[in-house]
Amino acid sequence: MRPTSKSDLFCSFSWLALQGFGGVLAVVQRELVEKKQWLTREEFVEDWAVAQILPGPNVVNLSLMLGDRYYGFPGALLALAGMLLFPLLLVLALAAAFSGVADLPQVQGALRGMGAVAAGLITATGLQLITALRSNPMGLDVCWVLAALTFVAIAILRLPLAWVLLGVGGAACVYAYRTLQAKAERKAQQENNP
């Protein structure tokens, strides 16, 4: 499935942006994969991985990618406008309202609570997307090892994200390329030798 029109693309990303204020991974996955079915889980995982590597906010990168995929450059601009227009207006209104109450302990406690909820949403979405790894050409075990290496490198060793992306991400890319290449060679041999 795909967006029915450019206005559907704009409205869908506007709705996504307004729903996922502060943390959108769970919302984006639910809307694009489960409700609208513009992407399969596997496609979402692949596109989200690319969006994370590119500079800038992940969901903005994803909106640009999907807008371009379905409607070219104008679609990318419309999806971007949908992601940014209403949140910008909302942030300006909230900033004006927040300036008067920012020092209240209740407001500071509420903000800390929202951080915990956002972490929980990200964890839950990650667990939902694990099923997409079953069809990964590298295999589920290799994916778990890469995830563990990434966690150790960032959370325990506190290595900079750029180095982890280059090291673990580069190794994963090379391994995936070789795995896909070997798979293609086996398929070609099977077709040539019936």
Tab-separated table of N, CA and C in Angstrom, residues 52-110:
chain	number	residue	atom	x	y	z
A	52	GLN	N	18.424	6.359	11.011
A	52	GLN	CA	19.217	6.588	12.212
A	52	GLN	C	20.662	6.958	11.881
A	53	ILE	N	21.177	6.417	10.809
A	53	ILE	CA	22.571	6.675	10.451
A	53	ILE	C	22.745	8.068	9.848
A	54	LEU	N	21.716	8.546	9.140
A	54	LEU	CA	21.802	9.869	8.519
A	54	LEU	C	21.790	10.963	9.584
A	55	PRO	N	22.428	12.080	9.326
A	55	PRO	CA	22.385	13.179	10.306
A	55	PRO	C	20.982	13.770	10.383
A	56	GLY	N	20.602	14.176	11.582
A	56	GLY	CA	19.295	14.775	11.788
A	56	GLY	C	18.362	13.839	12.524
A	57	PRO	N	17.175	14.326	12.847
A	57	PRO	CA	16.196	13.502	13.561
A	57	PRO	C	15.755	12.303	12.718
A	58	ASN	N	15.677	11.147	13.352
A	58	ASN	CA	15.369	9.900	12.651
A	58	ASN	C	14.045	9.958	11.894
A	59	VAL	N	13.003	10.430	12.561
A	59	VAL	CA	11.685	10.410	11.932
A	59	VAL	C	11.598	11.428	10.791
A	60	VAL	N	12.334	12.502	10.890
A	60	VAL	CA	12.372	13.466	9.785
A	60	VAL	C	13.067	12.829	8.585
A	61	ASN	N	14.162	12.122	8.837
A	61	ASN	CA	14.844	11.415	7.752
A	61	ASN	C	13.922	10.385	7.106
A	62	LEU	N	13.176	9.654	7.939
A	62	LEU	CA	12.241	8.655	7.415
A	62	LEU	C	11.146	9.316	6.587
A	63	SER	N	10.633	10.440	7.040
A	63	SER	CA	9.586	11.132	6.284
A	63	SER	C	10.116	11.571	4.918
A	64	LEU	N	11.347	12.072	4.895
A	64	LEU	CA	11.948	12.468	3.615
A	64	LEU	C	12.098	11.263	2.682
A	65	MET	N	12.548	10.142	3.250
A	65	MET	CA	12.746	8.934	2.431
A	65	MET	C	11.426	8.446	1.845
A	66	LEU	N	10.379	8.379	2.665
A	66	LEU	CA	9.095	7.877	2.183
A	66	LEU	C	8.437	8.856	1.223
A	67	GLY	N	8.514	10.142	1.532
A	67	GLY	CA	7.960	11.138	0.615
A	67	GLY	C	8.613	11.065	-0.751
A	68	ASP	N	9.939	10.918	-0.771
A	68	ASP	CA	10.664	10.796	-2.036
A	68	ASP	C	10.311	9.494	-2.750
A	69	ARG	N	10.184	8.413	-1.997
A	69	ARG	CA	9.881	7.110	-2.594
A	69	ARG	C	8.545	7.136	-3.330
A	70	TYR	N	7.538	7.796	-2.764
A	70	TYR	CA	6.206	7.758	-3.349
A	70	TYR	C	5.916	8.903	-4.307
A	71	TYR	N	6.494	10.107	-4.063
A	71	TYR	CA	6.155	11.264	-4.898
A	71	TYR	C	7.364	12.102	-5.288
A	72	GLY	N	8.550	11.547	-5.190
A	72	GLY	CA	9.735	12.276	-5.600
A	72	GLY	C	10.062	13.437	-4.676
A	73	PHE	N	10.786	14.405	-5.207
A	73	PHE	CA	11.226	15.548	-4.405
A	73	PHE	C	10.056	16.340	-3.806
A	74	PRO	N	8.979	16.609	-4.584
A	74	PRO	CA	7.842	17.311	-3.962
A	74	PRO	C	7.234	16.525	-2.794
A	75	GLY	N	7.194	15.209	-2.915
A	75	GLY	CA	6.681	14.380	-1.828
A	75	GLY	C	7.561	14.457	-0.598
A	76	ALA	N	8.874	14.493	-0.819
A	76	ALA	CA	9.799	14.609	0.309
A	76	ALA	C	9.588	15.934	1.040
A	77	LEU	N	9.404	17.009	0.290
A	77	LEU	CA	9.170	18.314	0.919
A	77	LEU	C	7.833	18.356	1.657
A	78	LEU	N	6.797	17.734	1.083
A	78	LEU	CA	5.488	17.710	1.750
A	78	LEU	C	5.530	16.876	3.033
A	79	ALA	N	6.201	15.740	2.989
A	79	ALA	CA	6.320	14.912	4.189
A	79	ALA	C	7.101	15.662	5.266
A	80	LEU	N	8.157	16.343	4.865
A	80	LEU	CA	8.941	17.144	5.805
A	80	LEU	C	8.087	18.266	6.399
A	81	ALA	N	7.331	18.948	5.561
A	81	ALA	CA	6.452	20.019	6.050
A	81	ALA	C	5.424	19.451	7.030
A	82	GLY	N	4.886	18.283	6.719
A	82	GLY	CA	3.941	17.646	7.623
A	82	GLY	C	4.566	17.324	8.970
A	83	MET	N	5.824	16.901	8.959
A	83	MET	CA	6.511	16.557	10.212
A	83	MET	C	6.832	17.798	11.038
A	84	LEU	N	7.046	18.929	10.409
A	84	LEU	CA	7.574	20.084	11.136
A	84	LEU	C	6.582	21.207	11.412
A	85	LEU	N	5.574	21.394	10.581
A	85	LEU	CA	4.712	22.566	10.700
A	85	LEU	C	3.966	22.630	12.033
A	86	PHE	N	3.141	21.649	12.316
A	86	PHE	CA	2.327	21.706	13.534
A	86	PHE	C	3.149	21.550	14.813
A	87	PRO	N	4.164	20.686	14.840
A	87	PRO	CA	5.004	20.652	16.043
A	87	PRO	C	5.705	21.981	16.310
A	88	LEU	N	6.117	22.679	15.263
A	88	LEU	CA	6.748	23.990	15.450
A	88	LEU	C	5.777	24.955	16.126
A	89	LEU	N	4.557	24.991	15.630
A	89	LEU	CA	3.554	25.876	16.234
A	89	LEU	C	3.256	25.463	17.673
A	90	LEU	N	3.184	24.175	17.923
A	90	LEU	CA	2.913	23.672	19.266
A	90	LEU	C	4.058	23.987	20.219
A	91	VAL	N	5.297	23.822	19.764
A	91	VAL	CA	6.458	24.119	20.606
A	91	VAL	C	6.500	25.598	20.962
A	92	LEU	N	6.201	26.441	20.018
A	92	LEU	CA	6.181	27.882	20.310
A	92	LEU	C	5.120	28.214	21.353
A	93	ALA	N	3.946	27.599	21.241
A	93	ALA	CA	2.884	27.845	22.220
A	93	ALA	C	3.267	27.289	23.593
A	94	LEU	N	3.849	26.091	23.620
A	94	LEU	CA	4.268	25.498	24.892
A	94	LEU	C	5.390	26.293	25.543
A	95	ALA	N	6.322	26.784	24.748
A	95	ALA	CA	7.426	27.579	25.303
A	95	ALA	C	6.893	28.831	25.968
A	96	ALA	N	5.925	29.453	25.345
A	96	ALA	CA	5.329	30.655	25.939
A	96	ALA	C	4.614	30.311	27.247
A	97	ALA	N	3.895	29.190	27.267
A	97	ALA	CA	3.173	28.789	28.478
A	97	ALA	C	4.120	28.272	29.558
A	98	PHE	N	5.152	27.553	29.159
A	98	PHE	CA	6.083	26.920	30.102
A	98	PHE	C	6.961	27.937	30.821
A	99	SER	N	7.239	29.041	30.188
A	99	SER	CA	8.147	30.023	30.790
A	99	SER	C	7.661	30.521	32.144
A	100	GLY	N	6.369	30.523	32.359
A	100	GLY	CA	5.833	31.003	33.623
A	100	GLY	C	5.803	29.959	34.729
A	101	VAL	N	5.907	28.666	34.402
A	101	VAL	CA	5.767	27.614	35.418
A	101	VAL	C	6.975	26.681	35.482
A	102	ALA	N	8.029	26.991	34.784
A	102	ALA	CA	9.178	26.086	34.670
A	102	ALA	C	9.842	25.773	36.012
A	103	ASP	N	9.776	26.677	36.960
A	103	ASP	CA	10.463	26.479	38.240
A	103	ASP	C	9.639	25.695	39.257
A	104	LEU	N	8.402	25.382	38.963
A	104	LEU	CA	7.566	24.640	39.902
A	104	LEU	C	8.031	23.187	40.011
A	105	PRO	N	8.148	22.636	41.225
A	105	PRO	CA	8.592	21.250	41.395
A	105	PRO	C	7.660	20.241	40.712
A	106	GLN	N	6.368	20.523	40.664
A	106	GLN	CA	5.426	19.613	40.020
A	106	GLN	C	5.719	19.493	38.517
A	107	VAL	N	6.051	20.598	37.899
A	107	VAL	CA	6.357	20.596	36.464
A	107	VAL	C	7.660	19.849	36.214
A	108	GLN	N	8.669	20.076	37.038
A	108	GLN	CA	9.939	19.369	36.870
A	108	GLN	C	9.760	17.869	37.080
A	109	GLY	N	8.945	17.472	38.059
A	109	GLY	CA	8.665	16.050	38.284
A	109	GLY	C	7.916	15.433	37.118
A	110	ALA	N	6.985	16.161	36.553
A	110	ALA	CA	6.240	15.658	35.395
A	110	ALA	C	7.170	15.416	34.211
